[in-house]
XYZ file of C-alpha atoms in Angstrom:
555
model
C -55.473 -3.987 -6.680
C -59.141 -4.192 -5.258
C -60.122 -7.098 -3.444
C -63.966 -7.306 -1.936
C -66.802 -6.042 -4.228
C -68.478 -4.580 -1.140
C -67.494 -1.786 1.408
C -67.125 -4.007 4.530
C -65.069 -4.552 7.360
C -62.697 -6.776 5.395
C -62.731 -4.312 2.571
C -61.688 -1.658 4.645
C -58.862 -3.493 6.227
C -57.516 -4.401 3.188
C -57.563 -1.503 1.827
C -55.753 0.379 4.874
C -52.922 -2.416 5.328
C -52.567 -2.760 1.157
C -48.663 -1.913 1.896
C -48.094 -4.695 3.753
C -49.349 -6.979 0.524
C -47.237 -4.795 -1.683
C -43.989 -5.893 0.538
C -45.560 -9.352 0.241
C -45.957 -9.460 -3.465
C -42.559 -7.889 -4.507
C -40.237 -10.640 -2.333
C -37.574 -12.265 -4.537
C -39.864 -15.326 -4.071
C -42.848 -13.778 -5.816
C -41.571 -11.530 -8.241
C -38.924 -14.953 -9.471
C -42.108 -16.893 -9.436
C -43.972 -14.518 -11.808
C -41.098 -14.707 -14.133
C -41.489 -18.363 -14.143
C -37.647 -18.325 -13.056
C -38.088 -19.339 -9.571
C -35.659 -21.895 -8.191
C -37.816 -25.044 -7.884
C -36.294 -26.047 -4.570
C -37.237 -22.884 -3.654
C -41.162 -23.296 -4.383
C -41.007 -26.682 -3.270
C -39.602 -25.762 0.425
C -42.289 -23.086 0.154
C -45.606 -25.055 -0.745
C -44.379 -27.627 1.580
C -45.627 -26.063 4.575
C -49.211 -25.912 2.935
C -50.250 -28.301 5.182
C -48.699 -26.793 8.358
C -51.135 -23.789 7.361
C -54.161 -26.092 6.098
C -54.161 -27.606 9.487
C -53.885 -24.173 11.491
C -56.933 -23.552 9.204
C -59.378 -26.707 10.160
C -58.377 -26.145 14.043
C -59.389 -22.326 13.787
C -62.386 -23.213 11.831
C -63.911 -25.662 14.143
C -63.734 -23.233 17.084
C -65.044 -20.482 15.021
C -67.703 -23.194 14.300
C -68.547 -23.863 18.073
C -68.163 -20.372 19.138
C -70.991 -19.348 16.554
C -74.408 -19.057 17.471
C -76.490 -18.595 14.394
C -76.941 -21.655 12.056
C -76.483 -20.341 8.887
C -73.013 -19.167 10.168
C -72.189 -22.802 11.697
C -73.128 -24.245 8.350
C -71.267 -21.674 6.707
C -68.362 -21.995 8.821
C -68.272 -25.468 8.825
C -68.442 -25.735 4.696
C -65.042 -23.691 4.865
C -63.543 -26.379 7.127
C -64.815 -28.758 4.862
C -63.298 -27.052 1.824
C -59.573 -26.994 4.449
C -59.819 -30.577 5.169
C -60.710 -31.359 1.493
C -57.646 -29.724 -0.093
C -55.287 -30.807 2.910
C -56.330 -34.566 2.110
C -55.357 -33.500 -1.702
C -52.219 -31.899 -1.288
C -49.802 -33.853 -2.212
C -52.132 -35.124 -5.013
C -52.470 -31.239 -6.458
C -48.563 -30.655 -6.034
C -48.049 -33.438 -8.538
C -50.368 -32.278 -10.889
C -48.283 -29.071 -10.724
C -45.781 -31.254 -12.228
C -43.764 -31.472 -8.865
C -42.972 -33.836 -5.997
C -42.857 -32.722 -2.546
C -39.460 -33.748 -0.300
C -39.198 -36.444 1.358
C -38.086 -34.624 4.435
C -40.110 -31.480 5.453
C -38.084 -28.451 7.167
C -40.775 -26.560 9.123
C -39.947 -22.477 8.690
C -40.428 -20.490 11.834
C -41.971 -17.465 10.361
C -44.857 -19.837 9.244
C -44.937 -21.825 12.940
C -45.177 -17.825 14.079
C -48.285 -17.278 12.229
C -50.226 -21.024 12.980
C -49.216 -20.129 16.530
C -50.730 -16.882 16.226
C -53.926 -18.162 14.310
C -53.916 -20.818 17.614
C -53.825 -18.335 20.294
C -56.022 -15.989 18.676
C -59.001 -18.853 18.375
C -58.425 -19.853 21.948
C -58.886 -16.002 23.013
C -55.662 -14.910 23.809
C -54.988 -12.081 22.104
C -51.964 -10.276 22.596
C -52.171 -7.269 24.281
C -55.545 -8.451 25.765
C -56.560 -10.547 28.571
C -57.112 -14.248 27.538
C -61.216 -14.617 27.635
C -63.323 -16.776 29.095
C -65.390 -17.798 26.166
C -67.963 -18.766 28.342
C -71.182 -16.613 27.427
C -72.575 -16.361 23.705
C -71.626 -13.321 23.255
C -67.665 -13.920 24.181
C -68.289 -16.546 21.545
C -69.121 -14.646 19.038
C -66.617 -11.890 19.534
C -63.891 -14.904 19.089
C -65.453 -16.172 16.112
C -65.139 -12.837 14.463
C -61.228 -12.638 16.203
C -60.662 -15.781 13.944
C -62.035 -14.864 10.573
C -60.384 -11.582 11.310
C -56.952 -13.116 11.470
C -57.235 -15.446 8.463
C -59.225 -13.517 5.985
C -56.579 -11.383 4.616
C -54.289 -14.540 4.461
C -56.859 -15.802 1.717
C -57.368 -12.735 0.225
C -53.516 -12.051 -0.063
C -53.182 -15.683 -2.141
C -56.131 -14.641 -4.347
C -55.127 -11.045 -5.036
C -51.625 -12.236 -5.677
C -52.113 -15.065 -8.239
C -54.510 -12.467 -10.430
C -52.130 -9.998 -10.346
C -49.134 -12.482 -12.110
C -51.983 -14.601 -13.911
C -52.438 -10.932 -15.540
C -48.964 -10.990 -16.602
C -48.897 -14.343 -18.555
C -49.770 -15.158 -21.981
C -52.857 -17.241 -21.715
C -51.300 -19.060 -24.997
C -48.404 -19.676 -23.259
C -48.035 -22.986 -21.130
C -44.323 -23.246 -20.442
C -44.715 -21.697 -17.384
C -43.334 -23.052 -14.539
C -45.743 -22.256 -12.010
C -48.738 -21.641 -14.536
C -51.093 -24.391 -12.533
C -50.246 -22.942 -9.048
C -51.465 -19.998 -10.083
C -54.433 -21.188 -11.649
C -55.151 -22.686 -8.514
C -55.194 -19.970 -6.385
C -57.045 -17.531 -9.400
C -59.666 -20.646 -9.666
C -63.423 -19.529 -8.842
C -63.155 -22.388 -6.066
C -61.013 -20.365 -4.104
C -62.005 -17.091 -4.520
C -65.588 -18.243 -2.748
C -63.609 -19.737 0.006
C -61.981 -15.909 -0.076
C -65.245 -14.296 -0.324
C -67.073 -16.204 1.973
C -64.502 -15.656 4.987
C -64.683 -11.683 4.794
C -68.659 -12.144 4.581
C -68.408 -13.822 7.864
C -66.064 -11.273 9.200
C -68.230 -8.797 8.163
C -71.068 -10.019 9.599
C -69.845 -11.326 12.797
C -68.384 -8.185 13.688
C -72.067 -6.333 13.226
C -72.624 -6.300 17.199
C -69.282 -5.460 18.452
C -67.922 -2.450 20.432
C -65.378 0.011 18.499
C -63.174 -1.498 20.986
C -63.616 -4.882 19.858
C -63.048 -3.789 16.146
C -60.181 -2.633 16.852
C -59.240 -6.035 18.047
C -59.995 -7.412 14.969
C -58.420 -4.068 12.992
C -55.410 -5.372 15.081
C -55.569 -8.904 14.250
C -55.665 -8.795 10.336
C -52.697 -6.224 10.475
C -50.944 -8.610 11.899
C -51.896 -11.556 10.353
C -50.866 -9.598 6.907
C -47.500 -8.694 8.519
C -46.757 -12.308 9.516
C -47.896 -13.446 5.577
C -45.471 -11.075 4.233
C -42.769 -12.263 6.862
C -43.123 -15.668 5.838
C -42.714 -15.363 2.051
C -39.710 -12.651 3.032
C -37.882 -15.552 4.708
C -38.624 -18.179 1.861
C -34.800 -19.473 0.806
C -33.248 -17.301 -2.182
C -30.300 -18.810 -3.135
C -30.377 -17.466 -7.106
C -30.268 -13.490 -7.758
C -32.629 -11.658 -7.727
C -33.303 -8.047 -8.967
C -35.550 -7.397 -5.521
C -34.473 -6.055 -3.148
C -32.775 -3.380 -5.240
C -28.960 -4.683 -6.642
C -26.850 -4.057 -9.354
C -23.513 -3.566 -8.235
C -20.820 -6.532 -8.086
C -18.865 -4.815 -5.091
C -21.452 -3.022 -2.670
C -18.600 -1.105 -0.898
C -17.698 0.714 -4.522
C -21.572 0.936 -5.430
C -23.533 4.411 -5.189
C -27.137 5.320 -5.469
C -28.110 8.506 -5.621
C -31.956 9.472 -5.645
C -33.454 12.580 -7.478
C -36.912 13.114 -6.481
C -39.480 15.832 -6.896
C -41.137 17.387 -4.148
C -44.961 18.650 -5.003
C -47.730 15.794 -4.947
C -44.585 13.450 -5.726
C -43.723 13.583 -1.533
C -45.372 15.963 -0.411
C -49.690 15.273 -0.863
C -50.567 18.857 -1.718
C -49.011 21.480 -4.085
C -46.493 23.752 -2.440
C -47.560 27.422 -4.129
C -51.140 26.936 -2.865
C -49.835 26.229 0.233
C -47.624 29.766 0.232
C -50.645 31.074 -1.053
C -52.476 29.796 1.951
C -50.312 31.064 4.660
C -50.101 34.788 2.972
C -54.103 34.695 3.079
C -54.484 33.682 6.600
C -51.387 35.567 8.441
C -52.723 38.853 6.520
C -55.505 39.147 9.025
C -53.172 39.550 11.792
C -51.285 41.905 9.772
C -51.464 45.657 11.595
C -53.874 47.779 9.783
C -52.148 50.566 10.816
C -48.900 49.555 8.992
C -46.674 51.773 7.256
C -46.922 52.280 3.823
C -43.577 50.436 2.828
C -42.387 48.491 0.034
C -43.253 45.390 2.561
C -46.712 46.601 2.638
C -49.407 43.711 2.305
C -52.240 43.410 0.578
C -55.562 42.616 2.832
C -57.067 38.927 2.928
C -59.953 39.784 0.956
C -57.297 40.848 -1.872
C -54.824 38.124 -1.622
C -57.727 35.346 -2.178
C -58.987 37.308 -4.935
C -55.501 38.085 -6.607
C -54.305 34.204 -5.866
C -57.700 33.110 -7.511
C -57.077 34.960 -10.820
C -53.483 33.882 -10.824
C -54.905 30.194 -10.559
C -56.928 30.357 -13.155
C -54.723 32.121 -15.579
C -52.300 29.257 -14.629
C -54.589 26.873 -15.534
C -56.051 27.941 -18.889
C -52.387 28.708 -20.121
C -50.765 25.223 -19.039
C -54.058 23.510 -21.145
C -52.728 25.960 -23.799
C -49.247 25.538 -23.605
C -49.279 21.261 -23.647
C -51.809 21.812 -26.742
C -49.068 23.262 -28.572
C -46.528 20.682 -27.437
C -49.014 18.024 -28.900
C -49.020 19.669 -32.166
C -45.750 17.801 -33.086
C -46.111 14.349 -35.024
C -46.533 11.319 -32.861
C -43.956 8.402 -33.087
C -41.268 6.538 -31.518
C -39.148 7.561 -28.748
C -36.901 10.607 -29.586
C -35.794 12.143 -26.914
C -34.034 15.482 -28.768
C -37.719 15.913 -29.917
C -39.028 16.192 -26.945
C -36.078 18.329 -25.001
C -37.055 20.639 -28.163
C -40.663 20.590 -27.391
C -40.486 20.980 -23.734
C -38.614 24.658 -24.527
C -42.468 26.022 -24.702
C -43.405 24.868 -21.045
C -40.194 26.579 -20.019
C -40.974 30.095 -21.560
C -44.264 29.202 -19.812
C -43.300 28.561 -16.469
C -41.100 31.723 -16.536
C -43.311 33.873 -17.024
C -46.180 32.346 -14.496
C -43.681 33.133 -11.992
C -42.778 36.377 -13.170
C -46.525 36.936 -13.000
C -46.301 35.402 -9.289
C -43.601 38.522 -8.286
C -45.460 40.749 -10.050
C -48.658 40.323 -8.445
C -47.372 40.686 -5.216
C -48.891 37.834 -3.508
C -45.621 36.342 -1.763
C -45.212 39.452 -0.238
C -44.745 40.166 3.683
C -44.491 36.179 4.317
C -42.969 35.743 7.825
C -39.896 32.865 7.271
C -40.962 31.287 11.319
C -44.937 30.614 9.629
C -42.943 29.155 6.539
C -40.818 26.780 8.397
C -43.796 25.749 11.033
C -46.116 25.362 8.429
C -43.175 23.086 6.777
C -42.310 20.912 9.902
C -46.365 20.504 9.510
C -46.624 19.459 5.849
C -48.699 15.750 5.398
C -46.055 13.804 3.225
C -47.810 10.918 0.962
C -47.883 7.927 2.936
C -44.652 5.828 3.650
C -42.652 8.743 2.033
C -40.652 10.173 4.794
C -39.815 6.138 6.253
C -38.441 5.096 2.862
C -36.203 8.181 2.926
C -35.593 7.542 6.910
C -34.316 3.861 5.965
C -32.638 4.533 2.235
C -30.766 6.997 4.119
C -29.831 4.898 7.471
C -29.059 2.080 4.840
C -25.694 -0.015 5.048
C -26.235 -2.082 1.549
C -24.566 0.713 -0.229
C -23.677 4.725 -0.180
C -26.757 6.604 -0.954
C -26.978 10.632 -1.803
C -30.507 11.967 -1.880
C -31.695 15.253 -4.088
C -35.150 16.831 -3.999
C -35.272 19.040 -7.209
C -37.990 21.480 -7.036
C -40.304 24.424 -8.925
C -41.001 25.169 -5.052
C -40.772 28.906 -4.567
C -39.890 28.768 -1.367
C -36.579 26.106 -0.406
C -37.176 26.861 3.353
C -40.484 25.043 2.986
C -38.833 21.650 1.174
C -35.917 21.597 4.477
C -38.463 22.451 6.995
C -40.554 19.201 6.004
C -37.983 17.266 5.918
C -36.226 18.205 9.296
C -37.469 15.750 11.579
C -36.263 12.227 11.418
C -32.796 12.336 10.329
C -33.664 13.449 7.263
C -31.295 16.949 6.767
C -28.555 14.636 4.391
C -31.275 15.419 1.859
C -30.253 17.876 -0.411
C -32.639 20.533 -1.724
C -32.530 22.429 -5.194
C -35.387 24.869 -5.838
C -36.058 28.289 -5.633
C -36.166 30.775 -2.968
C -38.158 33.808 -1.481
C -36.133 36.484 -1.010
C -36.320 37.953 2.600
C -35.485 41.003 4.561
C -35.007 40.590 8.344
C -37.257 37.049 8.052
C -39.846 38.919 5.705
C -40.264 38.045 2.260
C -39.633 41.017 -0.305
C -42.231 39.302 -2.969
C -39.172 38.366 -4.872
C -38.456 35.033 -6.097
C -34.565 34.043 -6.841
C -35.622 31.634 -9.744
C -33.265 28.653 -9.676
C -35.066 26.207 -11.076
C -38.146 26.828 -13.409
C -38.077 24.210 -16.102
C -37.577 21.043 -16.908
C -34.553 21.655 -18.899
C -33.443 23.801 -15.833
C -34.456 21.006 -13.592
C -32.169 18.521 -16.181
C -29.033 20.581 -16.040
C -28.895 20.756 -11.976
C -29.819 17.075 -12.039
C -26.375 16.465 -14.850
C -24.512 18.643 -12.523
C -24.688 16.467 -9.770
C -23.484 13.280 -11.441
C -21.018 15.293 -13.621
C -18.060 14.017 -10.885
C -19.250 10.232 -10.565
C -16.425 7.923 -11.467
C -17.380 4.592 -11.955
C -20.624 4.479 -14.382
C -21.080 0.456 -13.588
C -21.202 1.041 -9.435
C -23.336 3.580 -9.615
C -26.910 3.938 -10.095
C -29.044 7.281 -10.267
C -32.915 6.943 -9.445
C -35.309 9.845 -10.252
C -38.932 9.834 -8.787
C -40.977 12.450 -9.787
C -44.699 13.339 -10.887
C -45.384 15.702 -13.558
C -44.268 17.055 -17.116
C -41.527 18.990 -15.477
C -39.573 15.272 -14.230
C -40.028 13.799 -17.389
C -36.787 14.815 -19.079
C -34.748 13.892 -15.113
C -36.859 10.752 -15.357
C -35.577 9.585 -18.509
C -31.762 10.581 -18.094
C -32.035 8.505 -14.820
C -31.006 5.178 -14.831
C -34.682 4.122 -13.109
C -37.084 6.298 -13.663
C -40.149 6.188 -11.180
C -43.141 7.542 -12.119
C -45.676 8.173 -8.825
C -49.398 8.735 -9.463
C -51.004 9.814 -12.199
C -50.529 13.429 -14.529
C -52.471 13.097 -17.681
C -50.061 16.133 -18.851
C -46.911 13.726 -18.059
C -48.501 10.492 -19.695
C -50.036 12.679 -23.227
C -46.688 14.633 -23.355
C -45.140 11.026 -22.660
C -46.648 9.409 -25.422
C -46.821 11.738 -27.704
C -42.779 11.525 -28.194
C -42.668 7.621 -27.821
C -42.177 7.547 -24.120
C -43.291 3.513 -22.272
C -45.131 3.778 -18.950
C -44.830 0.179 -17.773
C -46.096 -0.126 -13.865
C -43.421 -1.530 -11.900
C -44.266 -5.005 -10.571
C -44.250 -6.561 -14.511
C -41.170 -4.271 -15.256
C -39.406 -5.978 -12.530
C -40.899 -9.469 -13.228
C -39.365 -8.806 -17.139
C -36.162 -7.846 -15.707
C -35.990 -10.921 -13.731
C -36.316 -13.032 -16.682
C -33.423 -10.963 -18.344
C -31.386 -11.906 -15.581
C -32.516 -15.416 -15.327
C -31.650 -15.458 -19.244
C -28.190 -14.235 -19.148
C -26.596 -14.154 -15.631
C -26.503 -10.128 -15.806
C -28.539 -6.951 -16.920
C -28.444 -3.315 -16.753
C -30.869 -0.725 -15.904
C -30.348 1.315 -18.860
C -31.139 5.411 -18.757
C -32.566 6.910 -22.090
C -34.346 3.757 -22.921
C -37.777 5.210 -23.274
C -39.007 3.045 -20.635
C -40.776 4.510 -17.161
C -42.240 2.579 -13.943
C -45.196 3.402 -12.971
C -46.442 3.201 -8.992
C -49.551 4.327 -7.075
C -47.504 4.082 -3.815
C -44.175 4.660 -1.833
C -44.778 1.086 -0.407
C -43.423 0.143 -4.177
C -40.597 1.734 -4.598
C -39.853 1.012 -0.901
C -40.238 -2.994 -1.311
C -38.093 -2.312 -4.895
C -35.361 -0.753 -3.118
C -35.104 -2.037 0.529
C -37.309 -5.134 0.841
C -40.116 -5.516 3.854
């Protein structure tokens, strides 16, 4: 979802606040509107404050105008007013050759009077958490100027990001769409100048100012993309919707339970190079005078070298061992196929860890480094809130799982211990210890996928009710892939080419999740009712927790 062609200020914003455009763009209001399904009271309420916003626009514009000192940026400035005033005089013009009519009466919504009032303070210098300025020397000028573009440049860019991303969805041949010319609009080459031409300002008004002052306007665009995403949160649903997450007709009966991996699915680096990492470094302090005892460790020098080989070795035989799963003919989904197939990455992973215990390398690990090296462990962004919230949720009953190839459980709980986050429920294996030192050993619990698939059926084995309750599996890598397709939803986050070759190979659909949800709006536009349906073949793809968080909980 890339926005600017250059690496400027704008471009950098947008690309640190990108979740809040995510929580924008999967609202019931955009994701119905995609669909084409989108209550057309709805859209008409929505468009009608247009000119609430157009007007914001021309005010904020002609200050930024004065408040400019250059005269190529007055000119420019003022041919982006002219562009506002020209499409607010055409308004209701364009929304009738949209093939609507706007109401007679016009309900103003407060979440858009929030942001016009915010656009209004900001280009009159009062900017909260700052003292109101002066604006009386050229240089206080041009530090509001910038203030302004900063606060409605991602507004533009939002609309124009937006419209390409469900103009990408729709069949070009097709023009039965309901909102087709709206979004042609806003995908038009007319706007995206407009779009362009604001962040070039932004960028270069802000050329002069303090870190300070960028931070200002750092401060200003988050918030002007949190009030966008506000806004089209509060648009009027009254049809159903499959956003926020729902698919239970009594929420009080209704269960979700989550399955999610662990390694470079939550957490953003691999767990057994971690291990690897803390045996390495606490060796130093080891005594070199130790006893020779079956405890004994090796020295840092050895450790590296033995974890290196072990690495490798891993490496060369996993290329080896998906080779050989790739052998079998190509074709459509078959799922016993594939549980078949995956047998070989199970003899494999057994004996890599076997190898592992062998080797000695988990040897002599101190449980206390383990745990503070857990409570320490960067989670992939938004990961640990959506728990935080899915968990503290009241919409329905949730259980969460983390099933693992960790070696080491105590270093899943330990990550996870801080925000009221011990109701999640860890499966992996576990380093044996002996008075808080591990023996080496490894008490394998869960080295497969077929291993990981059996503790994942013996979880749900007790549900009752199949139609009020859902299960959700999120995972990462070839070893999810059977858990992902037994789940009802199956959430695929970033990108293993092992997962996606092994994947295709046996017939398995990555669709990313935005369309998959805009398709499964029109199901339920269609026929009042749909299913999420587990061994379907079908997996959604996402690049961020910010998607599955606006899937399942809204902004």
């Amino acid at each position: 979802m890339k926005a600017v062609e250059e690496e400027g200020l704008a471009r950098k914003f947008w690309i640190k606040f990108e979740s809040d455009f995510v929580f924008c763009m999967y609202t019931p209001f955009f994701v119905s509107l995609a669909a084409g399904t989108l209550n057309t009271d709805t859209f008409l309420h929505c468009i009608s404050q247009d000119s609430l916003f157009l007007n914001a626009f021309a005010r904020a514009y002609k200050l930024a105008e004065e408040c400019a000192d250059d005269e190529d940026d007055k000119t420019a400035i003022r041919n982006l007013r002219k562009r506002v005033n020209k499409k607010l005089k055409a308004h209701d013009t364009l929304v009738h050759e949209w093939g609507f009519e706007l109401p007679k009466e016009n309900i103003t919504d407060n979440a858009a009077v929030k942001y016009t009032d915010f656009l209004g303070a900001t280009a009159l210098g009062k900017v909260e958490g700052e003292k109101a300025l002066k604006i009386e020397t050229p240089f206080e000028k041009i530090k509001i100027a910038a203030y302004i573009l900063g606060a409605i440049s991602p507004c533009m860019r939002l609309f124009a990001v937006i419209a390409k991303e469900i103009k990408a969805l729709l069949d070009p041949n097709d023009s039965s769409h309901n909102y087709k010319k709206w979004i042609d609009t806003y995908c038009s080459q007319d706007f995206e100048v407009s779009a362009l031409l604001t962040e070039e300002l932004l960028d270069k008004l802000s050329v002069s100012l303090t870190g300070e002052e960028l931070e200002v306007i750092e401060k200003l665009y988050h918030q002007a993309m949190k009030l966008d995403a506000a806004f089209f949160t509060a648009q009027p649903i009254d049809q159903q919707t499959v956003v926020p997450l729902s698919w239970v007709q009594d929420p009080v009966e209704g269960r979700l339970t989550i399955f999610c991996d662990f390694d470079l699915t939550c957490a953003a680096f691999d767990s057994s190079a971690i291990l690897a990492e803390i045996a390495i470094l606490t060796a130093k302090k080891a005594d070199p005078d130790q006893n020779e005892t079956k405890l004994t460790r090796m020295s840092s020098a050895d450790l590296r070298s033995a974890w290196d080989v072990l690495s490798t070795k891993y490496t060369e035989e996993y290329e080896q061992c998906i080779k050989s799963i790739m052998l079998s003919e190509a074709g459509k989904f078959d799922y016993g196929s594939l549980c078949e197939a995956l047998k070989q990455l199970a003899d494999f992973e057994k004996t890599a860890n076997s190898r592992i215990v062998h080797s000695g390398v988990l040897k002599g690990l101190n449980l206390e480094d383990i745990k503070r090296t857990g409570e320490h462990l960067i989670l992939q962004d938004g990961c640990r809130g959506f728990f935080q919230k899915t968990v503290g949720s009241g919409n329905f009953k949730t259980d969460v799982h983390v099933l693992s190839y960790c070696w080491c459980g105590d270093i899943i709980r330990s990550a996870f211990s801080s925000g009221d986050l011990n109701a999640l429920r860890v499966h992996s294996n576990e380093l044996v210890y002996e008075d808080s030192i591990s023996t080496g050993e490894i008490d394998k619990k869960l080295e497969s996928p077929l291993e990981k698939l059996q503790v994942f059926n013996d979880i749900l084995k007790y549900r009752n009710n199949d139609d009020q309750h859902l299960t959700v599996y999120i995972g990462g890598s070839l070893g999810d892939l059977l858990c992902l397709l037994e789940a009802d939803i199956g959430i695929v986050m970033g990108s293993s080419s092992s997962l996606r070759r092994v994947g295709d190979q046996f017939g398995v659909s990555f669709v990313p999740l935005f369309p998959g949800l805009v398709e499964k709006q029109r199901e339920l536009a269609k026929g009042g009712s749909f299913k999420w349906n587990k061994l379907s073949g079908t997996l959604y793809t996402v690049s961020s927790w910010a998607e599955i968080h606006a899937f399942f909980l809204g902004s």
